[in-house]
Coordinates of C-alpha atoms and ligand atoms in Angstrom, one line a residue:
X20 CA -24.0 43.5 -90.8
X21 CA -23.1 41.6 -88.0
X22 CA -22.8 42.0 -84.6
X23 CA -19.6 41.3 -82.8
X24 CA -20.0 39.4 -80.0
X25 CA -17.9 40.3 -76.6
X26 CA -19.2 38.5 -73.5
X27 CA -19.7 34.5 -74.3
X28 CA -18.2 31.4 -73.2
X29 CA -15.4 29.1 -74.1
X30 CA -15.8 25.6 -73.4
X31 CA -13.9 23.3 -72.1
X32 CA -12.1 20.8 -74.8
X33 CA -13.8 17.5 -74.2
X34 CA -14.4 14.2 -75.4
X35 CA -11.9 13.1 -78.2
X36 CA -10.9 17.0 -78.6
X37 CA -10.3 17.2 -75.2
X38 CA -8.0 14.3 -75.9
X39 CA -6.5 15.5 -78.9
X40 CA -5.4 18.5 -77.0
X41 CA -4.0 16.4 -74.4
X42 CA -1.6 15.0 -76.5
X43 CA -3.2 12.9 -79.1
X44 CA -2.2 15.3 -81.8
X45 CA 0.8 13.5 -81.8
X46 CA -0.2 10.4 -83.1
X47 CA -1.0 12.4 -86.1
X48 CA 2.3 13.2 -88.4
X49 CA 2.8 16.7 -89.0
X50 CA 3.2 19.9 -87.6
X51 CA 1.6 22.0 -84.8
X52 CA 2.0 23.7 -81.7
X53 CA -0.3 22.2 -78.9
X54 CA -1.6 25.9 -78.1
X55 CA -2.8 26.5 -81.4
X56 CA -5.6 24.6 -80.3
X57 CA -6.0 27.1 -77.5
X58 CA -6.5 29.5 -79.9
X59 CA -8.5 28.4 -82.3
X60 CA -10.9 27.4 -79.0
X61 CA -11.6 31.2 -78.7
X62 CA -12.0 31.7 -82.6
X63 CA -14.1 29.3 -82.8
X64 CA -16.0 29.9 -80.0
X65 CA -16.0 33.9 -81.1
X66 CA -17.4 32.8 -84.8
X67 CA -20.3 30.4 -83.3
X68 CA -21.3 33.3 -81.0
X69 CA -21.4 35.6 -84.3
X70 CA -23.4 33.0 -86.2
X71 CA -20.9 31.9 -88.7
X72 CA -21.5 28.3 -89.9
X73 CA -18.6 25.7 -88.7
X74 CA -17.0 25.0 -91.9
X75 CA -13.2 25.0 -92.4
X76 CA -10.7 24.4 -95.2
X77 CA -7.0 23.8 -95.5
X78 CA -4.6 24.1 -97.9
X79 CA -1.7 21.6 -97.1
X80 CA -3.0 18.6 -95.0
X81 CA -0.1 16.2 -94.9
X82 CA -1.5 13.3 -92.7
X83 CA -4.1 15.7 -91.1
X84 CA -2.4 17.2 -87.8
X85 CA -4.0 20.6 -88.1
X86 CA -7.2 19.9 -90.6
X87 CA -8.1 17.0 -87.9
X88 CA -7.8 19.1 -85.0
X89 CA -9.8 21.6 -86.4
X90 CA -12.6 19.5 -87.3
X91 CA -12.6 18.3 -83.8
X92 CA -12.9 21.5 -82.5
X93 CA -15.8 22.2 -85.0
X94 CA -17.4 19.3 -83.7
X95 CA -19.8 16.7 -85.3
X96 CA -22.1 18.8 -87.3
X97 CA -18.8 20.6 -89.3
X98 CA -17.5 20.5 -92.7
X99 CA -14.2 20.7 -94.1
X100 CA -12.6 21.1 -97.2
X101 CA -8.6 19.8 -97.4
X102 CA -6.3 20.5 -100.2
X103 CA -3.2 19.0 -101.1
X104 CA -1.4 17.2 -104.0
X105 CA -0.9 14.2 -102.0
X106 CA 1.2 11.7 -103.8
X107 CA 1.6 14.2 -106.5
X108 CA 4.9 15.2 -105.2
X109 CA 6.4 16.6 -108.7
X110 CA 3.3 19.5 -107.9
X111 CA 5.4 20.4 -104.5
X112 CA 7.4 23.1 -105.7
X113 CA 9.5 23.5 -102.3
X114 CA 9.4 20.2 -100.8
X115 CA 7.2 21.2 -97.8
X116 CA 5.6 18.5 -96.3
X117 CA 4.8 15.4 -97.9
X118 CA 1.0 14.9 -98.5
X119 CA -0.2 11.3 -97.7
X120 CA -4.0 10.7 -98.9
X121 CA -4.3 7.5 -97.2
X122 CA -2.6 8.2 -94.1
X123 CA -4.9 11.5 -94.2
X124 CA -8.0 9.0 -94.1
X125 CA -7.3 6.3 -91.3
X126 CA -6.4 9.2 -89.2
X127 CA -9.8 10.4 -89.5
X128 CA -11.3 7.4 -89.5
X129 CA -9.5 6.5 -85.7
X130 CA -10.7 9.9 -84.9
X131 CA -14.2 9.5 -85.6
X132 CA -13.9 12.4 -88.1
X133 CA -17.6 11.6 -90.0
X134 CA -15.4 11.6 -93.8
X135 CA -19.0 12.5 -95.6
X136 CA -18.5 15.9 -94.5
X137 CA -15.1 16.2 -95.6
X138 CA -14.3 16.9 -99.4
X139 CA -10.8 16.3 -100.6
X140 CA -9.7 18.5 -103.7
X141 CA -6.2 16.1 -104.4
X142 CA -5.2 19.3 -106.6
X143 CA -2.3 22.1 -107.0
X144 CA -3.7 24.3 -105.0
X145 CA -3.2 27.4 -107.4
X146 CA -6.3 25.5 -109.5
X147 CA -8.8 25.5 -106.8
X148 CA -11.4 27.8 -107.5
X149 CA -13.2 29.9 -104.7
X150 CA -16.8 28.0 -105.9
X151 CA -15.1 24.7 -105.8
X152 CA -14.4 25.7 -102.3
X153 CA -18.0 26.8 -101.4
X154 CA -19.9 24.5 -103.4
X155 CA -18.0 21.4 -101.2
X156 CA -19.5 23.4 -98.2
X157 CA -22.5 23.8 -99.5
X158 CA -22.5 27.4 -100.6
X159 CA -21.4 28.1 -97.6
X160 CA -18.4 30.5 -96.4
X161 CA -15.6 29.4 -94.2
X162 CA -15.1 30.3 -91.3
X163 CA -11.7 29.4 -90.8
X164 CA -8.7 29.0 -93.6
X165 CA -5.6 27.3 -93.1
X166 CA -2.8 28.0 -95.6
X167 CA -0.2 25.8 -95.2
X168 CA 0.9 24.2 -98.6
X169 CA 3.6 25.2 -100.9
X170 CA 6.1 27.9 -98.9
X171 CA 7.0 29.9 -101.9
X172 CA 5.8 34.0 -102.2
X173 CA 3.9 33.2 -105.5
X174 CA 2.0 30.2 -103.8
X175 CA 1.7 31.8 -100.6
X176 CA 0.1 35.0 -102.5
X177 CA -2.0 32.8 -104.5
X178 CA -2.8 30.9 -101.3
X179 CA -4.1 33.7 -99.6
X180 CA -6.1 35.1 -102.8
X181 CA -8.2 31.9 -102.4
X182 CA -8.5 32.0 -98.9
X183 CA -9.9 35.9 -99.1
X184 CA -12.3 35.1 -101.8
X185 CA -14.1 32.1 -99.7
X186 CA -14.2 33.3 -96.1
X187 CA -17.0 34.6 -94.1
X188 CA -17.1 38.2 -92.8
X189 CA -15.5 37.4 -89.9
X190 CA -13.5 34.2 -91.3
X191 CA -9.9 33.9 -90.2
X192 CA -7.5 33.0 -92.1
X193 CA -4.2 31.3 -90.2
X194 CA -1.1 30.8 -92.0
X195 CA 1.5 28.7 -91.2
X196 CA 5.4 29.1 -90.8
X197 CA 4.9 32.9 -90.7
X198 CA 8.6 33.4 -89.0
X199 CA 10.4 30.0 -90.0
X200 CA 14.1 30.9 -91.0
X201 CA 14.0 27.9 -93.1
X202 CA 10.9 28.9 -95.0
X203 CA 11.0 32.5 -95.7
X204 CA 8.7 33.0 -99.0
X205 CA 6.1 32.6 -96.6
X206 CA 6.7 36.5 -94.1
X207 CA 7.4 37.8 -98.1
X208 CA 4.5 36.4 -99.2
X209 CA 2.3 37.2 -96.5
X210 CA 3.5 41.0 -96.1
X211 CA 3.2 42.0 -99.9
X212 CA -0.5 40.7 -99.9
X213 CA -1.5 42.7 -96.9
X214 CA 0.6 45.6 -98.0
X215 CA -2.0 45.1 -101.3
X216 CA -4.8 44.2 -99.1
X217 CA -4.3 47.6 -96.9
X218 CA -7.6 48.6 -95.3
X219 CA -8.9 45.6 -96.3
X220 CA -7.4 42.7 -94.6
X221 CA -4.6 42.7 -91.4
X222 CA -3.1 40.7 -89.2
X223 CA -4.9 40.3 -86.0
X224 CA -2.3 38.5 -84.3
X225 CA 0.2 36.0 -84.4
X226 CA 3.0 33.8 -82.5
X227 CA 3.5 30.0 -82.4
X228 CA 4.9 29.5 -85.5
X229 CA 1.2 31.0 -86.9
X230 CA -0.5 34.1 -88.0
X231 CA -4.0 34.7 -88.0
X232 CA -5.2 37.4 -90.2
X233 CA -8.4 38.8 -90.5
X234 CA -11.0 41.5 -92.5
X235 CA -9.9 45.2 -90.9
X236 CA -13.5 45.3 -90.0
X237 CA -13.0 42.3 -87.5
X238 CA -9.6 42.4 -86.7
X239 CA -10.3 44.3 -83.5
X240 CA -13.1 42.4 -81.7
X241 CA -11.1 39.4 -82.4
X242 CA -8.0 41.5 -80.4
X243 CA -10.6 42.4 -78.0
X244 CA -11.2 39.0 -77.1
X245 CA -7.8 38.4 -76.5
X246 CA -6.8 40.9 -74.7
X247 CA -9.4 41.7 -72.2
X248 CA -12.2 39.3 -73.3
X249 CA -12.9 36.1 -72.7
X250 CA -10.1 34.2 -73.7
X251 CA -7.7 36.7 -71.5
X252 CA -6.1 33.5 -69.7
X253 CA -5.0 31.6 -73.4
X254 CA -1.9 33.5 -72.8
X255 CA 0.0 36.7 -73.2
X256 CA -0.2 39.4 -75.6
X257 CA 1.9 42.2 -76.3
X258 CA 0.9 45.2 -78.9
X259 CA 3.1 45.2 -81.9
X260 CA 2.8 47.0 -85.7
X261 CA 2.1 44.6 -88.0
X262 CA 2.8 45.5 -91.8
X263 CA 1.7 49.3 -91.1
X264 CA -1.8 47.9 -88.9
X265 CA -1.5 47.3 -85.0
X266 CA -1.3 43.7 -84.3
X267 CA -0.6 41.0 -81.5
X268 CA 2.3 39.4 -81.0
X269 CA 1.5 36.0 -78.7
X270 CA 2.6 33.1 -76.5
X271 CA -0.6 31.2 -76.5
X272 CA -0.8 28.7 -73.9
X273 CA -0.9 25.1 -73.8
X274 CA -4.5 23.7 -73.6
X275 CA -4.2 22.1 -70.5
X276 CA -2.9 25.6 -69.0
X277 CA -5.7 27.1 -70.4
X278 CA -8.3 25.1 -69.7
X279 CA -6.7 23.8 -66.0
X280 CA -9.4 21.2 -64.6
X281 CA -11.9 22.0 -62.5
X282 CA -11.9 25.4 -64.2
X283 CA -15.3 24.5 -66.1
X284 CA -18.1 24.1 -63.6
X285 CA -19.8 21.7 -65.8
X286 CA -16.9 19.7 -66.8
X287 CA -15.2 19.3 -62.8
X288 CA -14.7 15.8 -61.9
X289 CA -16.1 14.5 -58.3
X290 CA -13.6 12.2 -57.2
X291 CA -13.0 9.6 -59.3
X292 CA -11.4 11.0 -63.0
X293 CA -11.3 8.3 -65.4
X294 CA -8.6 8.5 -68.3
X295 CA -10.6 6.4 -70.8
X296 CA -11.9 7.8 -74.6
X297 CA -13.9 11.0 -73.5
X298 CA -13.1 10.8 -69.3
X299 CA -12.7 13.4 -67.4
X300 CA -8.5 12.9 -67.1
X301 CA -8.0 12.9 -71.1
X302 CA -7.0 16.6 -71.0
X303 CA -4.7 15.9 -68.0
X304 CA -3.0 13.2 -69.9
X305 CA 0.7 14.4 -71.1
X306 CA 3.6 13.2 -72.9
X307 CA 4.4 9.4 -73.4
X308 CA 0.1 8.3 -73.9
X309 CA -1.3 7.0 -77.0
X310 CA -5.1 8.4 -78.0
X311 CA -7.4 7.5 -74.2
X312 CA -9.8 3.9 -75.6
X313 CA -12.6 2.4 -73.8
X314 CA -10.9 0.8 -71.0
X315 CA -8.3 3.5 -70.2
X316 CA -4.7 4.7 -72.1
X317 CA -1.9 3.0 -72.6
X318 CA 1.8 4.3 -72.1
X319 CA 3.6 3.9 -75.3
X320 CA 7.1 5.3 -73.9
X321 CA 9.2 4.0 -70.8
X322 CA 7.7 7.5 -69.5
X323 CA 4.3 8.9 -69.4
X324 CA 3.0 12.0 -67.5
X325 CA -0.1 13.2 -65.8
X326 CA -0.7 17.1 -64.3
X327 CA -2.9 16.5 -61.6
X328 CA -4.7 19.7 -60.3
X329 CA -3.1 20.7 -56.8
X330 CA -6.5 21.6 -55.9
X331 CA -7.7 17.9 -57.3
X332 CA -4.7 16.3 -55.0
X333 CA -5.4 18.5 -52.1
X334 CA -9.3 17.5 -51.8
X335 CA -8.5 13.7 -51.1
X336 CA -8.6 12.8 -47.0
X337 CA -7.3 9.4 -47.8
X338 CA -4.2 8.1 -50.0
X339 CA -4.7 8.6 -54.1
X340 CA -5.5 5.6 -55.4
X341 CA -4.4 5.1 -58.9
X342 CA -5.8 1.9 -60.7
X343 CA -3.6 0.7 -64.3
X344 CA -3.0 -2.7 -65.7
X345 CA 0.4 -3.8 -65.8
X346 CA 1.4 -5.8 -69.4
X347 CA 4.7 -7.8 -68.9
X348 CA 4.7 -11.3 -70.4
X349 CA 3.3 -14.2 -68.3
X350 CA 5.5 -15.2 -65.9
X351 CA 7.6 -12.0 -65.8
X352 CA 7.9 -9.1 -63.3
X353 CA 8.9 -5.4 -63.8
X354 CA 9.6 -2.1 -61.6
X355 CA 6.4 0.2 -62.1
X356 CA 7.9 3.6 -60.8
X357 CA 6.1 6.9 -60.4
X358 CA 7.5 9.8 -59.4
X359 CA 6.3 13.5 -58.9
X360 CA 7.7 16.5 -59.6
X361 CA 10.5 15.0 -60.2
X362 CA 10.6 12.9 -56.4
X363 CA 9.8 8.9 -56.5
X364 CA 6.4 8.2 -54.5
X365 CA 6.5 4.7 -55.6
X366 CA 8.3 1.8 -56.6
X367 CA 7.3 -2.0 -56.9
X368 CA 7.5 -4.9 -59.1
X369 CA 4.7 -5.9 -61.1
X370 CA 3.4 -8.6 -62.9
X371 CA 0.8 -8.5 -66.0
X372 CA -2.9 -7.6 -64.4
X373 CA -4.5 -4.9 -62.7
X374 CA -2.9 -3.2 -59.2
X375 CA -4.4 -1.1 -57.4
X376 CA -1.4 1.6 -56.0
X377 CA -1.8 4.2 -53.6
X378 CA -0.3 7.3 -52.8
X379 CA 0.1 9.6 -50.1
X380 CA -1.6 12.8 -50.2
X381 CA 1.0 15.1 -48.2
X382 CA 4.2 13.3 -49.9
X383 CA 2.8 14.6 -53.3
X384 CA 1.8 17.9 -52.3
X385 CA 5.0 18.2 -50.8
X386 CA 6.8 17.8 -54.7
X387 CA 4.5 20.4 -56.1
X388 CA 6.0 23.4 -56.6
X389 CA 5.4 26.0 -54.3
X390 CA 2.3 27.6 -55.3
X391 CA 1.7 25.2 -58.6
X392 CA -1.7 24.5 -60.1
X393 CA -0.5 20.9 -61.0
X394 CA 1.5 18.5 -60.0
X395 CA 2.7 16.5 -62.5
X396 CA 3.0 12.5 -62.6
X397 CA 5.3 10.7 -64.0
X398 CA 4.7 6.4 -64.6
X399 CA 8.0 4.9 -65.5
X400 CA 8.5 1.0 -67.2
X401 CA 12.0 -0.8 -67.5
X402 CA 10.5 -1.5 -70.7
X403 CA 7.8 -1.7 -73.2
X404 CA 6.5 -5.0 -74.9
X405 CA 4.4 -5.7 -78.0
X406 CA 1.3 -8.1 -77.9
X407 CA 1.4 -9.0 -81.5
X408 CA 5.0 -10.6 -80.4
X409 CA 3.2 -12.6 -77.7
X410 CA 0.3 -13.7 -79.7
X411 CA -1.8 -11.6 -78.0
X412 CA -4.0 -9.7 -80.3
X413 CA -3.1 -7.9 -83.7
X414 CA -1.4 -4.5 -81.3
X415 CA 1.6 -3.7 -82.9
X416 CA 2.5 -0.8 -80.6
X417 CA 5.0 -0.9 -77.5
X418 CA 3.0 -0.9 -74.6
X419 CA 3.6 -0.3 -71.0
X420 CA 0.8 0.1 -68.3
X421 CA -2.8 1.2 -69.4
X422 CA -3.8 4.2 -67.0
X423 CA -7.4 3.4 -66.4
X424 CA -8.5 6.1 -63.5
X425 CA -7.5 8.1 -60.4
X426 CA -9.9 8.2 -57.3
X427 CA -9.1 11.3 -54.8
Ligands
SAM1 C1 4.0 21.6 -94.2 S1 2.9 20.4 -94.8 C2 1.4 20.7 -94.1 C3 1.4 20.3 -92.6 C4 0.0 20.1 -92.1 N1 -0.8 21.3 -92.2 C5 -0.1 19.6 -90.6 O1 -1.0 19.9 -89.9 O2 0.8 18.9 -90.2 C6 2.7 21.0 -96.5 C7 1.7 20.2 -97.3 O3 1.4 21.0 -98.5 C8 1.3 20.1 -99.6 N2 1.5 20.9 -100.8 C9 2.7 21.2 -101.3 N3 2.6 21.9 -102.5 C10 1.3 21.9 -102.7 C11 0.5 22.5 -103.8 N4 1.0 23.1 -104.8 N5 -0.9 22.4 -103.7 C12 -1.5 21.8 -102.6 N6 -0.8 21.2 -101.6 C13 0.6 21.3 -101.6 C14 2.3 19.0 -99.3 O4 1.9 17.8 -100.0 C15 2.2 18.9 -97.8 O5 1.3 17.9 -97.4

């Protein structure tokens, strides 16, 4: 029997999850919602506090979006199990997604994902067999079950069958597409197993293009936590019926809304927030960034943007000072604009090296928003350039300025 747990804490996404959630899922192809990974920060959090073991599985990885950020959310001592046909297309019976095993692999390798602790079943899903599942875990259970292959009722019923038959007590299972006009086996699917499941299994709540169901016996605590627990603030609930069981419907919010900075004692920056791989200004980082390296994160559009706390701007007596490197071929000048909240604060010429730019404290509090807990930045190039074209390395990206950190 286990105890659910009620009072526990969440922590703070950090380090290359922190990053992930920032935006680096997006150098992943695929499909998610950014605040998915606000939710499955509480789960997770939820199932370490109940003593379940961090193991995961996931049927349909495509290049990893979802199974990746899951394992970083896990963290380093997890282990995952991810299903898909891969290049066995003719075993797609619906055409969703498009497995890649290799693309599946560097991702994890750029992510540091340790791939001895993954097991890939390259299989049609309907032949996994729950101990296949558990034996690649160890004998372990998993804790959370991502169903997200073939799109059709018969597959999504079969899906979910093996998805029941490994989880732990208080496993979740999250499907995906739940409410996707253009996939609609899936709600059919989903609804006649839990109508066959009743008493059983239900869903505990659901929104962002996902549902997460769970054993009856569960399914409140996890509500609980939601609701009035302590992942209250990853966004807003509203009680709904869900296939005859009372259910959730959500708007989870976007990590860095849930997890604002500054909001984990631990994890608050002094003065200077660095945006290299695992700094303190990863989860601030926005659209337009590639994944933050050792020496800071470089734009890979003509814009990039940064949400600054208010409270982060607000603290400085002196000028922000923002330091980047500029890359414009030798010789060359471009404009380096930033703006905020929509308002230019700067605007100069630059040549390739490091500058050093400042910018005034009242001028950008006066573009937040009234009342705003961010303020965001945004770092505009004429254009980007390639270093591989100017025999400069083997980058083959299009590269603007490389944020490297933000003194207050
Ligand atoms: C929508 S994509 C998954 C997206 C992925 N979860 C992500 O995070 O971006 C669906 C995946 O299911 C895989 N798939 C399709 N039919 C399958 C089957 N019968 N068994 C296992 N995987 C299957 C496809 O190859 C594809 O990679």
């Amino acid at each position: 029997m286990v105890d659910y747990p009620t009072d526990f804490a969440i922590p703070q996404p950090s380090g290359t999850f922190g990053a992930y959630c920032a935006g680096g899922h997006r150098d992943v192809e695929g499909w998610l919602e950014p605040s998915i990974l606000t939710a499955i920060t509480g789960f997770i959090a939820f199932q370490r506090a109940a003593g379940l073991p961090a193991t995961f599985a996931e049927i349909g990885v495509h290049h990893g979006r979802f199974y990746l950020g899951l394992a970083l959310a896990m963290g380093a001592s997890s282990r995952g199990v991810a299903i898909d046909v891969f290049e066995a297309q003719h075993l797609n019976p619906d055409g969703s997604g498009k497995g890649n095993r290799q693309a599946f692999v560097s991702n994890m390798a750029r992510l540091n994902v340790a791939a001895d602790r993954q097991t890939i079943i390259a299989h049609d899903s309907r032949l996994v067999s729950p101990q296949q599942v558990i034996s690649a875990l160890g004998g372990q259970h998993v804790s959370i079950f991502s169903v997200d292959g073939a799109h059709t009722v018969e597959y999504t019923i079969s899906d979910l069958e093996l998805a029941a038959a490994t989880i732990a007590e208080c496993g979740i299972i999250i499907v995906d597409d739940l409410f996707n006009a253009r996939w609609p086996g899936v709600i059919d699917g989903v609804l006649q197993w839990l109508r066959s499941k009743a008493g059983t299994f239900e869903m505990v709540v659901y929104g962002d293009n996902k549902g997460f169901i769970a054993r009856s016996a569960v399914a409140s605590a996890y509500r609980q936590m939601l609701v009035s627990g302590p992942a209250r603030r990853f966004g807003a609930f509203h009680p709904v019926v869900f296939a005859g069981r009372p259910s959730l419907f959500a708007r989870f919010a976007d990590p860095r809304a849930a997890f604002p900075l500054g909001s984990d004692a631990e994890g608050a920056p002094e003065g200077r927030v660095d945006f290299c791989k695992g700094g303190a200004g990863a989860p601030l980082l926005g659209e337009g960034w590639a994944m933050p390296e050792k020496g800071g994160v470089w734009s890979i559009r003509r814009e990039a943007k940064v949400a600054l706390p208010t409270s982060y701007v607000a603290r400085a007596a002196t000028p922000l000072t923002i330091t980047l490197q500029a890359f414009v071929p030798d010789g060359e000048t471009q404009r380096l604009t930033v703006s905020a909240g929509g308002r230019s604060v700067f605007s100069e010429g630059v040549k390739t090296g490091v500058h050093t730019i400042m910018l005034g404290r009242e001028e950008l509090k006066r573009a937040g928003a009234q009342g705003a807990e961010r303020i965001e930045l945004t770092f505009g190039v004429e254009r980007l350039f390639i270093p591989s074209a100017f025999s400069l390395g083997s980058d083959n990206r299009e590269l603007g300025i490389r944020l490297v950190c933000c003194d207050a």
